[in-house]
Amino acid sequence: MPMASEHDLYSVLGVSPEASQEDIRNAYLKLAHRYHPDKTGGDKEAEERLKHINAAYETLKHPEKRKQYDAMRAGGG
């Protein structure tokens, strides 16, 4: 089952666009722990989900990248 909002980085992490850097970090840590291969026993769907989670966090954890993403997102994509 594909994630409904896998292209919206905030939705991937389950946070709002107004979330603080700390909220983003906490959401990432929680999800990364939940979908880690050691926890999921090699579940391929969980592995794909973790890739999306990591990619979303990689952008949103950097204020400058986040600002660029927000600008692109506001422009419709």
Tab-separated table of C-alpha atoms in Angstrom:
chain	number	residue	atom	x	y	z
A	1	MET	CA	0.000	0.000	0.000
A	2	PRO	CA	1.694	3.237	-1.083
A	3	MET	CA	1.808	6.162	1.294
A	4	ALA	CA	-0.806	8.716	0.351
A	5	SER	CA	1.536	11.643	0.805
A	6	GLU	CA	5.002	10.252	0.148
A	7	HIS	CA	5.917	13.348	-1.868
A	8	ASP	CA	5.210	15.796	0.976
A	9	LEU	CA	8.185	15.692	3.308
A	10	TYR	CA	6.232	16.995	6.285
A	11	SER	CA	3.593	14.301	5.879
A	12	VAL	CA	6.276	11.619	5.607
A	13	LEU	CA	7.481	12.628	9.068
A	14	GLY	CA	3.967	13.250	10.384
A	15	VAL	CA	4.572	16.891	11.288
A	16	SER	CA	3.053	20.174	10.180
A	17	PRO	CA	4.951	22.685	8.034
A	18	GLU	CA	5.052	24.925	11.115
A	19	ALA	CA	6.880	22.270	13.166
A	20	SER	CA	10.019	23.324	14.996
A	21	GLN	CA	13.393	21.773	14.180
A	22	GLU	CA	13.115	19.871	17.464
A	23	ASP	CA	9.680	18.501	16.522
A	24	ILE	CA	11.052	17.368	13.174
A	25	ARG	CA	14.015	15.688	14.834
A	26	ASN	CA	11.831	13.926	17.397
A	27	ALA	CA	9.411	12.705	14.719
A	28	TYR	CA	12.318	11.412	12.651
A	29	LEU	CA	13.878	9.546	15.573
A	30	LYS	CA	10.569	7.936	16.489
A	31	LEU	CA	9.861	6.794	12.919
A	32	ALA	CA	13.439	5.692	12.234
A	33	HIS	CA	13.313	3.528	15.352
A	34	ARG	CA	9.917	2.094	14.380
A	35	TYR	CA	10.905	1.203	10.808
A	36	HIS	CA	14.522	0.181	11.446
A	37	PRO	CA	15.414	-3.221	9.903
A	38	ASP	CA	16.332	-4.568	13.339
A	39	LYS	CA	12.726	-3.927	14.409
A	40	THR	CA	10.960	-5.020	11.225
A	41	GLY	CA	12.856	-8.205	10.432
A	42	GLY	CA	13.646	-7.266	6.847
A	43	ASP	CA	10.130	-6.162	5.874
A	44	LYS	CA	10.591	-4.623	2.397
A	45	GLU	CA	7.692	-2.188	2.819
A	46	ALA	CA	9.187	-0.920	6.076
A	47	GLU	CA	12.566	-0.620	4.350
A	48	GLU	CA	11.030	1.583	1.625
A	49	ARG	CA	9.238	3.668	4.228
A	50	LEU	CA	12.510	4.191	6.093
A	51	LYS	CA	14.149	5.426	2.866
A	52	HIS	CA	11.398	8.057	2.506
A	53	ILE	CA	11.735	9.014	6.180
A	54	ASN	CA	15.508	9.428	5.850
A	55	ALA	CA	15.168	11.489	2.659
A	56	ALA	CA	12.559	13.763	4.243
A	57	TYR	CA	14.685	14.316	7.321
A	58	GLU	CA	17.798	14.939	5.238
A	59	THR	CA	16.049	17.946	3.683
A	60	LEU	CA	14.079	19.240	6.650
A	61	LYS	CA	16.883	19.040	9.231
A	62	HIS	CA	18.875	21.727	7.407
A	63	PRO	CA	17.256	25.171	7.753
A	64	GLU	CA	18.500	26.326	4.336
A	65	LYS	CA	17.319	23.174	2.525
A	66	ARG	CA	14.025	23.404	4.386
A	67	LYS	CA	13.579	27.018	3.278
A	68	GLN	CA	14.219	25.997	-0.349
A	69	TYR	CA	11.783	23.080	-0.052
A	70	ASP	CA	9.120	25.343	1.468
A	71	ALA	CA	9.553	27.840	-1.367
A	72	MET	CA	9.250	25.087	-3.982
A	73	ARG	CA	6.255	23.607	-2.170
A	74	ALA	CA	4.494	26.981	-2.026
A	75	GLY	CA	5.060	27.374	-5.749
A	76	GLY	CA	3.113	24.213	-6.426
A	77	GLY	CA	5.833	21.775	-6.831
